[in-house]
Coordinates of C-alpha atoms in Angstrom, one line a residue:
X1 CA 0.0 0.0 0.0
X2 CA 1.2 3.5 -0.7
X3 CA 2.2 5.4 2.5
X4 CA -0.5 7.7 3.9
X5 CA -0.2 11.4 3.3
X6 CA 2.0 13.1 5.8
X7 CA 0.2 14.6 8.8
X8 CA 0.6 18.3 9.7
X9 CA 3.8 19.1 11.6
X10 CA 3.4 18.7 15.4
X11 CA 4.0 21.5 17.7
X12 CA 7.6 21.7 18.9
X13 CA 8.4 23.2 22.3
X14 CA 12.2 23.1 22.2
X15 CA 13.4 26.0 20.0
X16 CA 16.5 27.9 19.3
X17 CA 16.7 30.8 16.9
X18 CA 20.5 31.2 16.6
X19 CA 23.7 29.6 17.6
X20 CA 24.6 30.9 21.0
X21 CA 28.1 31.6 19.9
X22 CA 27.2 33.7 16.8
X23 CA 24.1 35.5 17.9
X24 CA 26.0 38.8 18.0
X25 CA 28.1 38.2 14.9
X26 CA 25.8 36.6 12.3
X27 CA 22.8 38.5 10.9
X28 CA 19.6 36.4 11.1
X29 CA 16.8 36.3 8.6
X30 CA 13.4 37.0 10.1
X31 CA 11.1 34.1 10.2
X32 CA 7.8 33.2 11.7
X33 CA 8.5 29.5 11.8
X34 CA 9.8 27.5 14.7
X35 CA 13.5 27.2 14.5
X36 CA 15.3 24.1 15.7
X37 CA 18.9 23.8 16.7
X38 CA 21.0 21.0 15.4
X39 CA 24.3 22.6 16.5
X40 CA 25.5 24.2 19.7
X41 CA 23.0 22.3 21.9
X42 CA 24.8 22.0 25.2
X43 CA 26.0 18.4 25.9
X44 CA 24.1 17.0 22.9
X45 CA 24.8 16.2 19.3
X46 CA 22.4 15.4 16.4
X47 CA 22.8 12.4 14.0
X48 CA 21.1 12.2 10.7
X49 CA 18.5 9.5 10.4
X50 CA 18.2 8.1 6.9
X51 CA 15.5 5.8 5.6
X52 CA 17.4 2.7 6.6
X53 CA 17.6 3.9 10.2
X54 CA 14.0 5.2 10.4
X55 CA 12.4 2.4 8.3
X56 CA 9.2 4.5 8.0
X57 CA 9.6 8.3 8.4
X58 CA 5.8 8.7 8.3
X59 CA 5.4 6.4 11.3
X60 CA 8.0 8.4 13.3
X61 CA 6.3 11.6 12.2
X62 CA 3.0 10.4 13.8
X63 CA 4.4 8.6 16.8
X64 CA 6.9 10.4 19.0
X65 CA 8.9 8.9 21.8
X66 CA 12.1 9.3 23.7
X67 CA 14.8 6.8 24.8
X68 CA 15.1 6.6 28.6
X69 CA 18.2 5.4 30.4
X70 CA 18.3 3.3 33.6
X71 CA 18.6 6.5 35.5
X72 CA 15.3 7.7 34.2
X73 CA 17.0 10.4 32.2
X74 CA 16.4 11.1 28.5
X75 CA 19.3 9.6 26.5
X76 CA 17.9 10.4 23.1
X77 CA 14.9 12.1 21.4
X78 CA 13.9 12.9 17.8
X79 CA 13.9 16.2 16.0
X80 CA 11.8 16.7 12.9
X81 CA 13.5 19.3 10.8
X82 CA 11.1 18.9 7.8
X83 CA 7.5 17.7 7.9
X84 CA 7.5 16.4 4.3
X85 CA 5.5 17.4 1.2
X86 CA 2.6 16.1 -0.8
X87 CA 4.7 13.8 -2.8
X88 CA 5.1 10.4 -1.0
X89 CA 8.8 10.4 -1.8
X90 CA 9.1 13.9 -0.2
X91 CA 9.2 12.3 3.2
X92 CA 9.7 13.9 6.7
X93 CA 13.3 14.2 7.8
X94 CA 14.3 13.5 11.4
X95 CA 17.5 13.8 13.4
X96 CA 18.4 11.8 16.6
X97 CA 19.2 14.3 19.4
X98 CA 21.6 12.3 21.6
X99 CA 22.9 13.1 25.0
X100 CA 26.7 13.2 25.0
X101 CA 27.9 10.7 27.6
X102 CA 31.3 9.0 27.3
X103 CA 33.4 6.8 29.5
X104 CA 35.7 8.6 31.9
X105 CA 38.9 7.4 30.2
X106 CA 37.8 9.0 26.9
X107 CA 36.9 12.3 28.5
X108 CA 40.2 12.3 30.3
X109 CA 42.1 11.6 27.0
X110 CA 40.4 14.6 25.4
X111 CA 41.2 16.8 28.3
X112 CA 44.8 15.8 28.2
X113 CA 45.0 16.6 24.5
X114 CA 43.3 20.0 25.1
X115 CA 45.7 20.9 27.9
X116 CA 48.7 19.8 25.9
X117 CA 47.7 21.9 22.9
X118 CA 47.2 25.1 24.9
X119 CA 50.4 24.5 26.8
X120 CA 52.4 24.1 23.6
X121 CA 51.1 27.4 22.0
X122 CA 51.0 29.5 25.2
X123 CA 51.1 32.5 25.1
X124 CA 51.0 32.7 21.3
X125 CA 47.4 31.3 20.7
X126 CA 45.8 34.6 19.7
X127 CA 48.7 35.4 17.4
X128 CA 48.4 32.0 15.7
X129 CA 44.6 32.5 15.2
X130 CA 45.4 35.9 13.6
X131 CA 47.9 34.2 11.3
X132 CA 45.4 31.4 10.4
X133 CA 42.8 33.9 9.2
X134 CA 45.5 35.9 7.3
X135 CA 47.1 33.1 5.4
X136 CA 44.9 29.9 5.5
X137 CA 41.2 30.9 5.7
X138 CA 41.2 32.8 2.4
X139 CA 42.3 29.8 0.5
X140 CA 40.3 27.2 2.5
X141 CA 37.3 29.0 4.1
X142 CA 35.8 26.0 5.9
X143 CA 35.6 27.6 9.4
X144 CA 32.7 29.9 10.3
X145 CA 34.8 32.9 11.1
X146 CA 32.5 34.9 13.3
X147 CA 31.3 31.9 15.2
X148 CA 34.8 30.6 15.8
X149 CA 36.2 33.9 17.0
X150 CA 33.2 34.5 19.2
X151 CA 33.8 31.2 21.0
X152 CA 37.6 31.8 21.1
X153 CA 37.2 35.2 22.7
X154 CA 34.7 34.1 25.3
X155 CA 35.9 30.6 26.3
X156 CA 38.2 29.0 23.8
X157 CA 38.1 25.6 25.5
X158 CA 34.5 25.2 24.3
X159 CA 36.0 24.8 20.8
X160 CA 36.9 21.1 20.2
X161 CA 40.6 20.4 20.9
X162 CA 41.1 19.0 17.4
X163 CA 39.9 22.3 15.8
X164 CA 42.0 24.5 18.0
X165 CA 45.0 22.2 17.3
X166 CA 44.4 22.3 13.5
X167 CA 44.2 26.1 13.5
X168 CA 47.3 26.5 15.5
X169 CA 49.2 23.9 13.5
X170 CA 48.3 25.3 10.1
X171 CA 49.1 28.9 11.3
X172 CA 52.6 28.1 12.8
X173 CA 53.9 27.5 9.3
X174 CA 53.6 31.3 8.8
X175 CA 55.3 32.1 12.1
X176 CA 57.9 34.3 10.4
X177 CA 55.2 36.4 8.7
X178 CA 54.2 38.0 12.1
X179 CA 56.6 40.8 13.0
X180 CA 56.4 40.1 16.7
X181 CA 56.6 36.3 16.5
X182 CA 59.5 36.5 14.0
X183 CA 61.8 38.0 16.6
X184 CA 62.3 34.5 17.9
X185 CA 62.1 31.0 16.3
X186 CA 58.9 29.0 16.7
X187 CA 59.3 27.1 20.0
X188 CA 57.4 24.0 18.8
X189 CA 57.0 21.8 15.7
X190 CA 53.8 21.4 13.7
X191 CA 53.6 17.7 14.4
X192 CA 53.6 18.4 18.2
X193 CA 50.2 19.9 17.8
X194 CA 48.9 17.5 15.1
X195 CA 49.6 14.5 17.3
X196 CA 47.4 15.9 20.1
X197 CA 44.7 17.1 17.7
X198 CA 44.4 13.8 16.0
X199 CA 44.3 12.0 19.3
X200 CA 41.5 14.2 20.4
X201 CA 39.6 13.9 17.1
X202 CA 39.6 10.1 17.4
X203 CA 37.4 10.5 20.5
X204 CA 35.5 13.5 19.4
X205 CA 34.1 11.7 16.3
X206 CA 31.9 9.6 18.6
X207 CA 29.8 12.8 18.7
X208 CA 30.2 14.3 15.2
X209 CA 29.4 18.0 14.6
X210 CA 30.1 20.8 12.2
X211 CA 33.2 21.8 14.2
X212 CA 34.6 18.3 14.2
X213 CA 34.1 18.1 10.4
X214 CA 36.1 21.3 10.1
X215 CA 38.9 19.5 12.0
X216 CA 38.8 16.6 9.6
X217 CA 39.0 18.9 6.6
X218 CA 41.9 20.9 8.0
X219 CA 44.1 18.2 9.6
X220 CA 44.8 16.6 6.2
X221 CA 46.6 19.8 5.0
X222 CA 49.5 19.7 7.3
X223 CA 53.1 19.9 6.0
X224 CA 54.0 16.4 4.8
X225 CA 57.2 14.6 6.0
X226 CA 60.3 15.8 4.2
X227 CA 61.3 12.2 3.4
X228 CA 58.4 11.5 1.1
X229 CA 58.9 11.3 -2.6
X230 CA 55.3 10.1 -3.4
X231 CA 52.0 11.1 -1.8
X232 CA 51.0 8.8 1.0
X233 CA 47.5 7.4 1.4
X234 CA 47.0 9.8 4.3
X235 CA 44.9 12.3 2.3
X236 CA 42.6 9.7 0.8
X237 CA 41.9 8.0 4.1
X238 CA 41.4 11.4 5.8
X239 CA 38.9 12.3 3.0
X240 CA 36.9 9.1 3.8
X241 CA 36.7 10.2 7.5
X242 CA 35.5 13.7 6.5
X243 CA 32.9 12.3 4.1
X244 CA 31.6 9.9 6.8
X245 CA 31.4 12.7 9.3
X246 CA 29.5 14.9 6.9
X247 CA 27.0 12.2 6.1
X248 CA 26.5 11.3 9.8
X249 CA 25.4 14.9 10.5
X250 CA 23.2 15.0 7.5
X251 CA 25.1 17.4 5.2
X252 CA 24.3 15.3 2.2
X253 CA 20.6 16.4 2.4
X254 CA 19.3 19.7 1.1
X255 CA 18.5 21.8 4.2
X256 CA 16.7 24.6 2.3
X257 CA 13.2 23.7 3.7
X258 CA 14.3 22.6 7.1
X259 CA 13.2 24.3 10.3
X260 CA 16.8 25.4 11.2
X261 CA 18.5 28.8 11.4
X262 CA 19.5 30.4 8.1
X263 CA 23.2 30.6 9.2
X264 CA 23.3 26.8 9.7
X265 CA 21.7 26.1 6.3
X266 CA 24.4 28.2 4.7
X267 CA 27.2 26.6 6.7
X268 CA 25.9 23.1 6.0
X269 CA 25.9 23.7 2.3
X270 CA 29.4 25.1 2.4
X271 CA 30.8 22.3 4.4
X272 CA 29.2 19.6 2.3
X273 CA 30.8 20.9 -0.8
X274 CA 34.1 21.4 0.9
X275 CA 33.8 17.6 1.8
X276 CA 32.9 16.9 -1.8
X277 CA 35.8 18.9 -3.2
X278 CA 38.2 17.1 -0.7
X279 CA 36.8 13.7 -1.7
X280 CA 37.2 14.4 -5.4
X281 CA 40.7 15.6 -5.4
X282 CA 41.9 13.0 -3.0
X283 CA 40.5 10.4 -5.4
X284 CA 42.4 12.0 -8.3
X285 CA 45.6 12.1 -6.4
X286 CA 45.5 8.4 -5.6
X287 CA 43.6 7.0 -8.6
X288 CA 40.9 5.6 -6.5
X289 CA 37.1 5.9 -6.8
X290 CA 35.6 8.8 -4.8
X291 CA 33.7 7.9 -1.6
X292 CA 30.7 10.0 -2.5
X293 CA 28.4 8.4 -5.0
X294 CA 26.6 10.6 -7.5
X295 CA 23.1 9.7 -6.3
X296 CA 23.9 9.9 -2.6
X297 CA 23.2 13.6 -1.9
X298 CA 20.7 16.4 -2.7
X299 CA 22.6 19.4 -1.2
X300 CA 22.8 22.1 -3.9
X301 CA 26.1 24.0 -4.3
X302 CA 26.6 27.1 -2.2
X303 CA 26.4 30.5 -3.6
X304 CA 28.3 33.7 -2.8
X305 CA 25.7 34.6 -0.2
X306 CA 26.4 31.3 1.6
X307 CA 30.1 32.1 1.6
X308 CA 29.6 35.6 2.8
X309 CA 27.6 34.4 5.8
X310 CA 29.5 35.1 9.1
X311 CA 32.5 36.6 7.3
X312 CA 31.9 40.3 8.2
X313 CA 32.9 40.7 11.9
X314 CA 31.2 42.9 14.4
X315 CA 33.3 45.6 16.0
X316 CA 34.0 43.6 19.2
X317 CA 35.8 40.8 17.3
X318 CA 37.8 42.9 14.9
X319 CA 40.8 43.0 17.1
X320 CA 41.3 39.3 16.8
X321 CA 42.3 39.5 13.1
X322 CA 44.2 41.8 10.8
X323 CA 42.2 44.8 9.4
X324 CA 42.1 43.3 5.9
X325 CA 40.4 40.1 7.3
X326 CA 37.6 41.9 9.1
X327 CA 35.2 41.8 6.1
X328 CA 34.3 39.3 3.4
X329 CA 36.4 39.4 0.2
X330 CA 34.4 38.5 -2.9
X331 CA 37.5 37.2 -4.6
X332 CA 37.9 34.5 -1.8
X333 CA 34.3 33.4 -2.2
X334 CA 34.5 33.3 -6.0
X335 CA 37.7 31.2 -5.8
X336 CA 36.1 28.7 -3.5
X337 CA 33.0 28.5 -5.8
X338 CA 35.3 27.9 -8.7
X339 CA 37.1 25.1 -6.8
X340 CA 33.8 23.4 -6.4
X341 CA 32.9 23.9 -10.1
X342 CA 36.2 22.3 -11.2
X343 CA 35.7 19.5 -8.7
X344 CA 32.3 18.7 -10.2
X345 CA 33.8 18.6 -13.7
X346 CA 36.7 16.5 -12.4
X347 CA 34.2 14.1 -10.9
X348 CA 32.4 13.8 -14.2
X349 CA 35.8 12.9 -15.7
X350 CA 36.5 10.3 -13.1
X351 CA 33.1 8.7 -13.5
X352 CA 33.3 8.4 -17.3
X353 CA 37.0 7.6 -17.9
X354 CA 38.7 6.5 -14.7
X355 CA 36.4 4.0 -13.1
X356 CA 37.0 0.2 -13.1
X357 CA 34.0 -0.3 -15.4
X358 CA 34.7 2.5 -17.9
X359 CA 35.2 1.8 -21.6
X360 CA 35.5 3.5 -24.9
X361 CA 31.8 4.3 -25.0
X362 CA 31.7 6.0 -21.6
X363 CA 34.9 8.0 -22.5
X364 CA 33.0 9.7 -25.4
X365 CA 31.5 11.9 -22.7
X366 CA 34.9 13.5 -22.2
X367 CA 34.6 15.7 -25.3
X368 CA 31.8 18.0 -23.9
X369 CA 33.6 18.1 -20.6
X370 CA 36.8 19.2 -22.3
X371 CA 35.0 22.1 -23.8
X372 CA 34.1 23.3 -20.3
X373 CA 37.7 23.0 -19.2
X374 CA 39.5 25.0 -21.9
X375 CA 40.5 27.6 -19.4
X376 CA 42.0 24.9 -17.2
X377 CA 44.6 23.2 -19.5
X378 CA 46.4 21.5 -16.6
X379 CA 43.2 19.4 -16.1
X380 CA 43.1 17.9 -19.6
X381 CA 41.2 14.6 -18.9
X382 CA 43.8 12.4 -20.7
X383 CA 46.5 13.0 -18.0
X384 CA 44.4 11.0 -15.5
X385 CA 44.2 7.7 -17.2
X386 CA 47.2 7.1 -19.4
X387 CA 50.4 5.2 -18.7
X388 CA 53.9 6.2 -19.8
X389 CA 54.0 3.8 -22.7
X390 CA 50.7 4.2 -24.5
X391 CA 49.7 2.6 -27.8
X392 CA 48.1 4.0 -30.9
X393 CA 44.7 3.9 -29.2
X394 CA 45.9 6.2 -26.4
X395 CA 43.7 9.2 -26.0
X396 CA 46.7 11.2 -25.0
X397 CA 48.4 10.4 -28.3
X398 CA 45.3 11.3 -30.2
X399 CA 45.2 14.7 -28.5
X400 CA 49.0 15.2 -28.2
X401 CA 49.4 18.3 -30.3
X402 CA 46.5 20.0 -28.5
X403 CA 47.9 18.9 -25.1
X404 CA 51.3 20.3 -25.9
X405 CA 49.8 23.7 -26.9
X406 CA 47.5 23.9 -23.9
X407 CA 50.1 22.8 -21.3
X408 CA 52.3 25.7 -22.3
X409 CA 50.1 27.8 -20.0
X410 CA 51.0 25.5 -17.0
X411 CA 54.7 25.8 -17.4
X412 CA 54.4 29.5 -17.9
X413 CA 52.4 29.7 -14.7
X414 CA 55.2 27.8 -12.9
X415 CA 57.8 30.2 -14.4
X416 CA 56.0 33.2 -12.9
X417 CA 55.5 31.9 -9.3
X418 CA 57.5 34.1 -6.9
X419 CA 59.1 33.2 -3.6
X420 CA 56.4 35.1 -1.7
X421 CA 53.7 33.2 -3.6
X422 CA 55.5 29.8 -3.1
X423 CA 55.5 30.2 0.6
X424 CA 51.7 30.9 0.9
X425 CA 49.2 28.2 1.9
X426 CA 48.8 25.7 -1.0
X427 CA 47.0 22.8 0.8
X428 CA 48.0 19.2 0.8
X429 CA 46.5 18.4 -2.6
X430 CA 48.8 20.8 -4.4
X431 CA 51.8 18.4 -4.0
X432 CA 49.9 15.6 -5.7
X433 CA 48.7 17.9 -8.4
X434 CA 52.3 18.9 -9.1
X435 CA 53.3 15.3 -9.3
X436 CA 50.5 14.6 -11.8
X437 CA 51.5 17.6 -13.9
X438 CA 55.2 16.6 -13.9
X439 CA 54.3 13.0 -14.9
X440 CA 52.0 14.4 -17.6
X441 CA 54.9 16.4 -19.2
X442 CA 57.0 13.3 -19.2
X443 CA 54.2 11.3 -20.8
X444 CA 53.9 14.0 -23.5
X445 CA 57.6 13.5 -24.4
X446 CA 57.4 9.7 -24.3
X447 CA 54.4 9.5 -26.5
X448 CA 55.5 12.1 -29.1
X449 CA 56.4 10.7 -32.5
X450 CA 56.6 13.6 -34.8
X451 CA 59.9 15.6 -34.6
X452 CA 58.0 18.9 -34.0
X453 CA 56.1 17.3 -31.1
X454 CA 59.2 15.8 -29.6
X455 CA 60.9 19.2 -29.7
X456 CA 57.9 20.9 -28.2
X457 CA 57.5 18.4 -25.4
X458 CA 61.2 18.6 -24.6
X459 CA 61.0 22.4 -24.5
X460 CA 58.1 22.3 -22.1
X461 CA 60.1 19.9 -19.8
X462 CA 63.1 22.2 -19.9
X463 CA 61.0 25.2 -19.0
X464 CA 59.4 23.3 -16.2
X465 CA 62.7 22.0 -15.0
X466 CA 64.2 25.6 -14.9
X467 CA 61.2 26.8 -12.9
X468 CA 61.6 24.0 -10.4
X469 CA 65.3 24.7 -10.1
X470 CA 64.6 28.3 -9.3
X471 CA 61.8 27.5 -6.9
X472 CA 63.9 24.7 -5.3
X473 CA 66.4 27.2 -3.9
X474 CA 63.8 28.3 -1.3
X475 CA 64.7 27.9 2.4
X476 CA 61.0 27.6 3.4
X477 CA 60.5 24.1 4.9
X478 CA 56.9 23.8 3.8
X479 CA 57.7 24.9 0.2
X480 CA 60.6 22.4 0.1
X481 CA 58.4 19.4 0.8
X482 CA 55.8 20.7 -1.6
X483 CA 58.3 20.7 -4.4
X484 CA 60.5 17.7 -3.5
X485 CA 58.5 14.8 -5.2
X486 CA 58.1 16.6 -8.5
X487 CA 61.7 17.8 -8.5
X488 CA 62.8 14.2 -8.0
X489 CA 60.8 13.1 -11.0
X490 CA 61.9 15.8 -13.4
X491 CA 65.6 15.6 -12.2
X492 CA 65.4 11.8 -12.8
X493 CA 64.1 12.4 -16.3
X494 CA 66.9 14.7 -17.3
X495 CA 69.5 12.4 -15.9
X496 CA 68.1 9.7 -18.2
X497 CA 67.0 11.9 -21.1
X498 CA 70.0 11.1 -23.3
X499 CA 69.4 7.4 -23.1
X500 CA 65.6 7.9 -23.7
X501 CA 66.3 9.9 -26.8
X502 CA 69.0 7.5 -28.1
X503 CA 66.7 4.4 -27.7
X504 CA 63.6 5.9 -29.0
X505 CA 62.1 6.6 -25.5
X506 CA 61.2 2.9 -25.0
X507 CA 64.2 1.7 -23.1
X508 CA 63.9 0.8 -19.4
X509 CA 66.5 2.8 -17.5
X510 CA 68.2 1.3 -14.5
X511 CA 67.5 3.3 -11.3
X512 CA 70.0 6.0 -10.5
X513 CA 71.6 6.5 -7.1
X514 CA 68.9 9.0 -6.2
X515 CA 66.7 8.3 -3.2
X516 CA 63.0 8.8 -2.8

């Protein structure tokens, strides 16, 4: 039998119009509806209840109950954020509101991590927060700025230890950019903070929240070890954790018609697509399928208004950041939206050309995608699926002349990167993307058959090599480990280039004495 039509929404007595931490810093849209709080409920967290968990959302809509503990306290209750629509498939949406109760040893472990993080950075915490919003937030705006700073200025320990640790750790890379801090060397190492932040996050994820998702998204962007010559699986595994956290708190569902505060709708959309972007690029970096399936979410992409939310600070918080970081910068929002757009196009490429079941027929869908990516020549689809010794059916060989012409823009871009730009925040995925681009240039040379193409490919490699040699003289530690893997690859190529040319670029070269 078809399900009965949804009953009218019941009266709700527990309401909250704004997040307690952002009431003064985030403008709220007027509404006559009852507003529920999914975030910032003291000692409680909310978990998304999908159809498999609810079994029948219409029954739960009509029959309300709570879960009582042995102590006659309420351990869990249900929140209906959407009462459903006239279409039977437009069903009510519920969240489980769960009391946060954990064993003493887990609470103690989180407290130890929190104390250690604050002890490490004391008395430089506020300066590191300032550095974070100066150098990191503009490139990766996942934190709700006003909400975070409001909490930090009132009682910072209310912010999850993992998030405080992530902010401090990402900011300490830019220690020398602060005139006051630069007078003495940084008294701690980034991994000192990361260890405690990750240890805390492991316990915190038993009660997932928006703040803890922010921790997941930020902790994967730490400076990698300087001994790595290839990207480790760390980013891909961390992306899985971020996606699972986002799904657990319901970010994969469109919140537009939910009875929650406008600021939370905007933040949920932004964080879901930050998770999507992270998942997509981590999959590209490691050649694995993304964790998010195309039909598993309904959340629409954010718009500039979503990204503007909570970015303009009230007067009482302005002293916590540099003057240029007090208000929203449209260019930062536009950059983030473009990152999402490219991630969506890249996901289409992955689905039609790089999956385990893809074939020649599915790859025909690459042509219209390529038209959309003409302004992004470094993302030509062929570079994601071709091996170094392709055959005549190779898509890269078929498009070789076009790829050579378009990748000229990439090596020109590398030639113009300055030392100041190199030492900015690039994010962990940048290293993998440089590796992909370096490999792609080598593939172009190895697959070239016409003399003019061979010459053009070698010229691109030379120009790229010169740019890397110039940038490789940096003394910035983070920049060094960003460049090291691609420098090793290109240096190895030029050490072997003579033999490759002599033997028609098909000889297998014995490894040199280089490490990596």
